[in-house]
């Protein structure tokens, strides 16, 4: 059996690597993939861009691909699943309409409000006058968060500690600083608490848990500096209360799926729920309609089953035939640390040669030492790999405790060098 993963970053590397371990899997193609993925024998990068749906459909025919998994949010929002399914190609992920819970924050907030899902208080606006009036009148003790409605590569959210900053952000967004994504905005109450992300695999009717992860969004240690796509992650989140996952299932996933179904766009795929654990319990910060990056790089190595069986059951609406507790997870801890290029999250420097100790790219690294390298922003430079994007690569280590996994991950990362490499030193601490 041949499979296809759409996308080319670390998340897609982890998905393709995990799928390749399934029984009966011959090859996993990627569109586009990246040249670092060649470290894994069954993976094959095609260079076809994630948005070229017609070329992807041709590839599926040509390579006899029987199942497609969509990675990036943009592909979902552009209708990759609708396009491929209409051609009779079994594709895992939500339709364009179902992924609206991610690509419109105003839509997702309205859905949460009407379905009674716990979330921060908010209002939506499309004129600066109305938003400014609201901001000067409303009293929220802990501050304001301004969000662009549309997809903005993680840059569309500003947590404001003063009213002045909130007013200025409103003006900037509505004056076009976020492009079309910021034509509409959400003004939201700032929540105080600790963040965790919950992943549920959904089949339109029910959802099963796929794990919890905590990520590191800021570029520098102690959550300082600008936001990034994510500089690292760990799983499981060992600090939440015992019944946390079932509580999120009951209070969030269940009403979400019921609301989507009644709106005529049942949600099939992965829902990635960003949560703030507040004194009043968990509240939803956002929904994503896909796997997280870098959360996936820590979750995939922890899954102790054939992932394809689960993704197929979800696409076919048959999760009720699988164990309700979801795929089995290994009883160990995972820590994933990203190495980013100089300049990231601004303009990343490209073209620096990457030196990697050969032991890290051999299958034994995973098989004997539970250490796995995933590539993202890399290009071929002669026979070597060179930096070619913001987040260049990342490394996951598993061990009996989070602290051990953390030490192992940082120890192994020493075997990789490139000029100007940036990493956080506090992932998993
Ligand atoms: P989002 O893309 O909505 O998850 O927002 C990105 C980040 O902004 C989150 O991970 C939080 O750190 C922060 N954030 C978003 N909404 C809120 C809120 N209502 N209160 C506090 N922080 C928030
Ligand atoms: N790590 C955050 C995201 O994938 O959106």
Coordinates of C-alpha atoms and ligand atoms in Angstrom, one line a residue:
X1 CA 0.0 0.0 0.0
X2 CA 1.2 3.5 -0.8
X3 CA 0.2 6.6 1.1
X4 CA 0.6 10.3 0.7
X5 CA 1.1 13.1 3.2
X6 CA 0.5 16.7 2.0
X7 CA 3.0 19.2 3.5
X8 CA 6.7 19.5 3.9
X9 CA 7.6 20.4 7.5
X10 CA 8.6 18.6 10.7
X11 CA 4.9 17.8 11.4
X12 CA 4.6 16.0 8.0
X13 CA 7.9 14.2 8.5
X14 CA 6.7 12.8 11.8
X15 CA 3.3 11.8 10.3
X16 CA 4.9 10.1 7.3
X17 CA 7.5 8.3 9.5
X18 CA 4.8 7.0 11.8
X19 CA 2.5 5.9 8.9
X20 CA 5.4 4.2 7.2
X21 CA 5.7 1.8 10.2
X22 CA 2.2 0.5 9.6
X23 CA 1.7 -3.0 8.4
X24 CA 1.5 -3.4 4.6
X25 CA 2.8 0.1 3.9
X26 CA 5.2 0.2 1.0
X27 CA 5.9 3.9 0.4
X28 CA 4.8 7.2 1.9
X29 CA 5.0 10.0 -0.7
X30 CA 5.1 13.7 0.4
X31 CA 4.0 16.8 -1.5
X32 CA 6.4 18.5 -1.3
X33 CA 8.3 17.0 1.6
X34 CA 11.9 18.1 2.1
X35 CA 15.3 16.5 1.3
X36 CA 16.0 15.7 5.0
X37 CA 13.2 13.1 5.0
X38 CA 15.4 10.8 2.9
X39 CA 16.9 9.6 6.2
X40 CA 13.8 7.4 6.4
X41 CA 13.8 4.6 3.9
X42 CA 10.1 4.4 2.9
X43 CA 9.6 8.2 2.5
X44 CA 9.7 9.8 -0.9
X45 CA 9.5 13.6 -1.5
X46 CA 8.0 14.7 -4.7
X47 CA 8.5 18.5 -4.7
X48 CA 4.9 19.0 -5.8
X49 CA 3.6 22.0 -3.8
X50 CA 1.0 21.4 -1.1
X51 CA -1.5 23.7 -2.9
X52 CA -1.2 22.0 -6.4
X53 CA -4.3 19.8 -5.9
X54 CA -4.6 18.7 -9.6
X55 CA -0.9 17.5 -9.7
X56 CA -1.5 15.8 -6.4
X57 CA -4.5 13.9 -7.8
X58 CA -2.4 12.8 -10.8
X59 CA 0.4 11.6 -8.5
X60 CA -2.2 9.6 -6.5
X61 CA -3.2 7.8 -9.7
X62 CA 0.3 7.3 -11.0
X63 CA 1.7 5.9 -7.8
X64 CA -1.4 3.9 -6.9
X65 CA -1.8 5.8 -3.6
X66 CA -4.7 4.5 -1.5
X67 CA -4.9 7.1 1.4
X68 CA -4.0 10.8 1.7
X69 CA -3.3 12.7 5.0
X70 CA -3.4 16.5 4.8
X71 CA -0.9 18.3 7.2
X72 CA -1.1 22.1 6.8
X73 CA -4.0 24.4 7.8
X74 CA -3.8 26.4 4.5
X75 CA -4.4 23.2 2.4
X76 CA -7.4 22.4 4.5
X77 CA -8.7 26.0 4.2
X78 CA -8.1 25.9 0.4
X79 CA -10.3 22.7 0.2
X80 CA -7.7 20.0 -0.3
X81 CA -10.0 17.4 1.2
X82 CA -13.0 18.4 -0.8
X83 CA -11.0 18.4 -4.0
X84 CA -9.5 14.9 -3.5
X85 CA -12.6 13.3 -2.1
X86 CA -14.6 14.5 -5.1
X87 CA -12.2 12.6 -7.2
X88 CA -12.8 9.5 -5.2
X89 CA -9.5 9.7 -3.3
X90 CA -9.8 8.7 0.4
X91 CA -8.4 11.7 2.3
X92 CA -8.0 12.3 6.0
X93 CA -8.9 15.8 7.3
X94 CA -11.8 18.2 7.5
X95 CA -13.5 19.8 4.5
X96 CA -13.0 23.4 3.8
X97 CA -16.3 24.3 5.6
X98 CA -15.5 22.1 8.6
X99 CA -12.0 23.6 9.0
X100 CA -13.7 27.0 9.3
X101 CA -13.3 26.5 13.1
X102 CA -9.6 27.3 12.5
X103 CA -9.6 29.7 9.6
X104 CA -12.2 32.1 11.1
X105 CA -11.7 32.9 14.7
X106 CA -15.0 34.9 14.7
X107 CA -16.9 31.8 13.5
X108 CA -15.2 29.6 16.1
X109 CA -16.0 32.0 18.9
X110 CA -19.6 32.2 17.8
X111 CA -19.8 28.4 17.6
X112 CA -18.4 28.1 21.1
X113 CA -20.8 30.6 22.5
X114 CA -23.9 29.0 20.9
X115 CA -22.7 25.5 21.9
X116 CA -21.9 26.4 25.5
X117 CA -18.2 25.6 25.2
X118 CA -16.2 27.3 27.9
X119 CA -14.1 30.1 26.4
X120 CA -13.1 33.8 27.0
X121 CA -15.7 36.6 26.7
X122 CA -15.4 38.4 23.4
X123 CA -17.0 40.5 20.7
X124 CA -16.2 40.7 17.0
X125 CA -15.8 43.9 14.9
X126 CA -15.1 45.0 11.4
X127 CA -14.7 48.7 12.1
X128 CA -12.2 50.5 14.3
X129 CA -14.8 52.9 15.6
X130 CA -17.0 50.2 17.0
X131 CA -14.0 48.2 18.4
X132 CA -12.5 51.3 20.0
X133 CA -15.9 52.2 21.6
X134 CA -16.2 48.7 23.0
X135 CA -12.6 48.7 24.3
X136 CA -13.0 52.0 26.2
X137 CA -16.2 50.8 27.9
X138 CA -15.5 47.2 28.8
X139 CA -13.8 46.3 32.1
X140 CA -11.8 43.1 32.0
X141 CA -9.6 42.7 35.0
X142 CA -6.7 40.9 33.3
X143 CA -6.4 42.7 30.0
X144 CA -7.4 42.2 26.4
X145 CA -6.4 40.0 23.5
X146 CA -6.9 41.1 19.9
X147 CA -7.2 38.5 17.2
X148 CA -7.3 38.7 13.5
X149 CA -10.2 36.6 12.2
X150 CA -8.3 34.8 9.4
X151 CA -5.1 32.6 9.2
X152 CA -2.1 34.7 10.0
X153 CA 0.8 32.2 10.5
X154 CA 0.5 32.5 14.3
X155 CA 1.1 36.3 14.1
X156 CA -2.6 37.3 14.3
X157 CA -2.9 37.3 18.1
X158 CA -1.7 40.1 20.4
X159 CA -2.1 39.8 24.2
X160 CA -2.3 43.3 25.5
X161 CA -1.5 44.4 29.0
X162 CA -2.7 47.9 28.6
X163 CA -5.8 49.5 27.0
X164 CA -3.5 51.7 24.9
X165 CA -1.8 48.7 23.4
X166 CA -5.2 47.1 22.7
X167 CA -6.5 50.3 21.0
X168 CA -3.3 50.5 18.9
X169 CA -3.5 46.9 17.8
X170 CA -7.2 47.3 16.8
X171 CA -6.2 50.3 14.7
X172 CA -3.3 48.4 13.1
X173 CA -5.3 45.3 12.3
X174 CA -8.3 47.1 10.9
X175 CA -6.0 49.4 8.9
X176 CA -4.6 46.4 7.1
X177 CA -1.4 45.3 8.9
X178 CA -2.6 41.7 8.8
X179 CA -4.0 41.9 5.3
X180 CA -7.3 40.2 4.6
X181 CA -6.9 38.1 7.7
X182 CA -7.4 41.2 9.9
X183 CA -10.4 42.7 8.1
X184 CA -12.5 41.3 10.9
X185 CA -11.2 41.1 14.5
X186 CA -12.1 39.4 17.8
X187 CA -11.6 41.4 21.0
X188 CA -11.3 38.9 23.8
X189 CA -10.9 38.9 27.6
X190 CA -7.4 37.9 28.6
X191 CA -7.4 34.6 30.5
X192 CA -4.9 33.7 33.2
X193 CA -3.7 30.2 33.7
X194 CA -1.5 27.5 32.3
X195 CA -1.7 26.4 28.6
X196 CA -2.1 22.9 27.3
X197 CA -3.1 21.5 23.9
X198 CA -5.5 18.5 23.6
X199 CA -5.7 16.4 20.4
X200 CA -8.9 14.5 19.5
X201 CA -9.4 12.3 16.5
X202 CA -12.9 12.8 15.1
X203 CA -15.2 11.0 12.7
X204 CA -18.0 13.5 12.4
X205 CA -19.9 11.9 15.3
X206 CA -17.5 11.1 18.1
X207 CA -14.0 12.0 19.1
X208 CA -11.3 9.9 20.8
X209 CA -8.3 11.4 22.6
X210 CA -4.9 11.3 21.0
X211 CA -2.8 12.9 23.7
X212 CA -2.0 16.2 25.4
X213 CA 1.1 18.3 24.7
X214 CA 2.6 21.6 25.9
X215 CA 4.4 23.8 23.4
X216 CA 6.8 26.7 23.6
X217 CA 5.7 29.6 21.4
X218 CA 8.2 32.3 22.1
X219 CA 11.7 32.3 20.6
X220 CA 13.6 32.8 23.8
X221 CA 13.8 31.0 27.2
X222 CA 11.3 31.9 29.9
X223 CA 8.7 32.8 27.2
X224 CA 10.4 36.0 26.1
X225 CA 10.7 37.5 22.7
X226 CA 8.4 37.3 19.7
X227 CA 6.0 34.4 18.9
X228 CA 7.1 31.6 16.6
X229 CA 5.4 28.6 15.1
X230 CA 6.7 26.6 18.1
X231 CA 10.2 26.0 19.5
X232 CA 9.6 22.7 21.2
X233 CA 7.0 20.6 23.0
X234 CA 6.6 17.9 25.5
X235 CA 4.0 15.1 26.1
X236 CA 2.3 13.9 28.2
X237 CA 1.2 17.0 30.1
X238 CA 1.8 15.4 33.5
X239 CA 0.5 18.4 35.5
X240 CA -3.2 18.3 34.6
X241 CA -5.9 16.8 36.9
X242 CA -6.6 13.1 36.5
X243 CA -10.0 13.5 34.7
X244 CA -8.8 16.4 32.5
X245 CA -9.0 14.6 29.1
X246 CA -12.4 13.2 29.7
X247 CA -13.6 16.6 31.0
X248 CA -12.3 18.3 27.8
X249 CA -14.0 15.5 25.8
X250 CA -17.3 16.2 27.5
X251 CA -17.2 20.0 27.8
X252 CA -15.5 20.7 24.4
X253 CA -15.2 17.9 21.9
X254 CA -18.7 16.5 22.3
X255 CA -20.6 19.8 21.9
X256 CA -18.3 20.9 19.1
X257 CA -19.0 17.8 17.1
X258 CA -22.7 18.1 17.7
X259 CA -22.7 21.8 16.7
X260 CA -20.7 21.1 13.5
X261 CA -23.0 18.2 12.5
X262 CA -26.2 20.3 13.1
X263 CA -24.6 23.1 10.9
X264 CA -24.3 20.6 8.1
X265 CA -20.5 20.3 8.2
X266 CA -19.6 17.4 10.4
X267 CA -15.9 17.5 11.5
X268 CA -13.7 14.6 10.5
X269 CA -10.0 14.8 11.2
X270 CA -7.9 16.1 14.1
X271 CA -9.2 18.8 16.3
X272 CA -6.3 20.5 18.1
X273 CA -7.8 22.4 21.1
X274 CA -5.7 25.1 22.6
X275 CA -6.7 25.4 26.2
X276 CA -6.1 27.7 29.2
X277 CA -6.5 25.9 32.5
X278 CA -7.9 28.7 34.6
X279 CA -9.2 28.7 38.2
X280 CA -12.7 28.1 36.8
X281 CA -11.5 25.1 34.8
X282 CA -10.3 24.6 31.2
X283 CA -11.3 27.3 28.6
X284 CA -10.8 27.1 24.9
X285 CA -8.3 29.6 23.4
X286 CA -8.6 28.3 19.9
X287 CA -9.5 25.4 17.6
X288 CA -7.1 24.1 15.0
X289 CA -8.4 21.7 12.4
X290 CA -5.2 19.7 12.0
X291 CA -2.1 18.3 13.8
X292 CA 0.2 20.8 15.6
X293 CA 3.7 21.5 14.6
X294 CA 5.9 20.7 16.7
X295 CA 3.3 18.9 18.9
X296 CA 3.1 16.1 16.3
X297 CA 6.8 15.5 16.4
X298 CA 6.4 14.5 20.1
X299 CA 3.0 12.7 19.8
X300 CA 3.9 10.4 16.9
X301 CA 6.8 8.6 18.6
X302 CA 4.5 8.1 21.6
X303 CA 1.7 6.4 19.7
X304 CA 2.0 2.6 20.2
X305 CA -0.3 1.5 17.4
X306 CA -0.8 1.5 13.6
X307 CA -1.9 5.1 13.1
X308 CA -3.4 4.4 9.7
X309 CA -6.1 2.1 11.2
X310 CA -7.2 5.0 13.3
X311 CA -7.1 7.6 10.6
X312 CA -9.1 5.3 8.3
X313 CA -11.7 4.7 11.0
X314 CA -12.1 8.4 11.5
X315 CA -12.5 9.1 7.8
X316 CA -15.0 6.3 7.4
X317 CA -17.1 7.5 10.4
X318 CA -16.3 4.2 12.3
X319 CA -14.5 5.4 15.4
X320 CA -17.4 3.8 17.4
X321 CA -15.9 0.4 16.5
X322 CA -12.5 1.3 18.1
X323 CA -11.6 1.6 21.8
X324 CA -13.1 4.9 23.1
X325 CA -9.9 5.7 24.9
X326 CA -8.1 6.2 21.6
X327 CA -4.8 4.9 20.3
X328 CA -2.6 3.4 23.0
X329 CA 0.3 5.7 24.1
X330 CA 3.6 4.5 25.4
X331 CA 4.0 5.0 29.1
X332 CA 7.1 7.2 28.7
X333 CA 7.7 10.9 28.3
X334 CA 8.7 12.8 25.2
X335 CA 10.5 16.0 24.7
X336 CA 11.0 17.7 21.3
X337 CA 13.4 20.6 20.7
X338 CA 13.5 22.7 17.6
X339 CA 16.7 24.2 16.0
X340 CA 15.8 27.4 14.2
X341 CA 17.8 29.4 11.7
X342 CA 19.4 32.7 12.6
X343 CA 16.9 35.6 12.1
X344 CA 13.8 33.5 12.9
X345 CA 11.0 34.4 13.5
X346 CA 11.9 37.4 11.3
X347 CA 13.6 36.6 8.0
X348 CA 15.5 33.4 8.5
X349 CA 19.1 33.1 7.1
X350 CA 19.3 30.4 4.4
X351 CA 22.0 28.4 2.8
X352 CA 24.2 27.5 5.9
X353 CA 25.5 23.9 5.8
X354 CA 24.2 21.6 8.5
X355 CA 26.6 19.1 10.1
X356 CA 25.0 16.1 11.6
X357 CA 26.7 13.2 13.4
X358 CA 25.8 10.1 11.2
X359 CA 24.7 8.2 14.3
X360 CA 21.7 10.5 14.6
X361 CA 20.3 9.8 11.1
X362 CA 20.6 6.0 11.3
X363 CA 17.5 4.0 12.1
X364 CA 19.3 2.7 15.2
X365 CA 19.0 6.1 16.8
X366 CA 15.3 5.5 17.1
X367 CA 15.3 1.7 17.5
X368 CA 18.0 1.5 20.2
X369 CA 17.9 4.9 21.8
X370 CA 14.4 6.3 21.3
X371 CA 15.8 9.4 19.6
X372 CA 14.3 10.7 16.3
X373 CA 15.3 13.6 14.1
X374 CA 12.6 15.4 12.0
X375 CA 13.5 17.8 9.2
X376 CA 11.6 21.0 8.3
X377 CA 13.4 24.0 6.6
X378 CA 16.2 22.2 4.8
X379 CA 17.5 22.1 1.2
X380 CA 20.1 20.1 -0.6
X381 CA 23.5 21.8 -1.2
X382 CA 25.6 19.3 -3.1
X383 CA 25.6 16.2 -1.0
X384 CA 24.9 18.1 2.2
X385 CA 21.8 19.6 3.8
X386 CA 21.6 23.4 4.3
X387 CA 19.3 25.6 6.2
X388 CA 16.3 26.8 4.1
X389 CA 13.6 28.0 6.4
X390 CA 12.8 29.3 9.9
X391 CA 12.4 26.0 11.8
X392 CA 15.2 23.9 10.3
X393 CA 14.8 20.6 12.2
X394 CA 13.8 19.2 15.6
X395 CA 14.7 16.2 17.7
X396 CA 12.5 14.1 19.9
X397 CA 13.8 11.9 22.8
X398 CA 11.7 9.5 24.8
X399 CA 12.6 8.4 28.3
X400 CA 11.1 7.2 31.6
X401 CA 10.7 10.7 33.0
X402 CA 10.3 14.2 31.4
X403 CA 13.6 15.3 33.0
X404 CA 15.5 12.3 31.5
X405 CA 13.9 12.9 28.1
X406 CA 14.9 16.5 28.3
X407 CA 18.5 15.8 29.1
X408 CA 18.7 13.2 26.3
X409 CA 17.1 15.5 23.7
X410 CA 19.6 18.4 24.6
X411 CA 22.5 15.9 24.7
X412 CA 21.7 14.6 21.3
X413 CA 21.2 18.0 19.8
X414 CA 24.8 18.7 20.4
X415 CA 25.5 16.4 17.5
X416 CA 24.0 18.9 15.1
X417 CA 25.7 22.1 14.1
X418 CA 25.0 25.0 11.8
X419 CA 25.9 28.7 11.8
X420 CA 23.6 30.8 13.9
X421 CA 21.4 27.9 15.2
X422 CA 18.8 29.1 17.7
X423 CA 17.3 26.8 20.3
X424 CA 15.5 27.3 23.6
X425 CA 17.3 25.7 26.5
X426 CA 14.2 25.3 28.8
X427 CA 12.0 23.0 26.8
X428 CA 10.5 20.4 29.1
X429 CA 11.8 22.0 32.3
Ligands
LIG1 P1 -4.4 31.4 19.5 O1 -3.8 31.4 18.2 O2 -5.8 31.9 19.6 O3 -4.1 30.1 20.3 O4 -3.5 32.4 20.4 C1 -2.1 32.3 20.4 C2 -1.6 32.4 21.8 O5 -2.1 33.7 22.4 C3 -2.2 31.4 22.8 O6 -1.4 30.2 22.8 C4 -2.1 32.1 24.1 O7 -0.8 32.1 24.6 C5 -2.4 33.5 23.7 N1 -3.8 33.8 23.9 C6 -4.8 33.7 23.0 N2 -6.0 34.0 23.5 C7 -5.8 34.3 24.8 C8 -6.6 34.8 25.9 N3 -7.9 34.9 25.8 N4 -6.0 35.0 27.1 C9 -4.7 34.9 27.2 N5 -3.9 34.5 26.3 C10 -4.4 34.2 25.1
LIG2 N1 2.3 24.7 17.4 C1 1.2 25.4 17.1 C2 0.5 25.1 15.9 O1 0.8 24.1 15.2 O2 -0.4 25.8 15.5

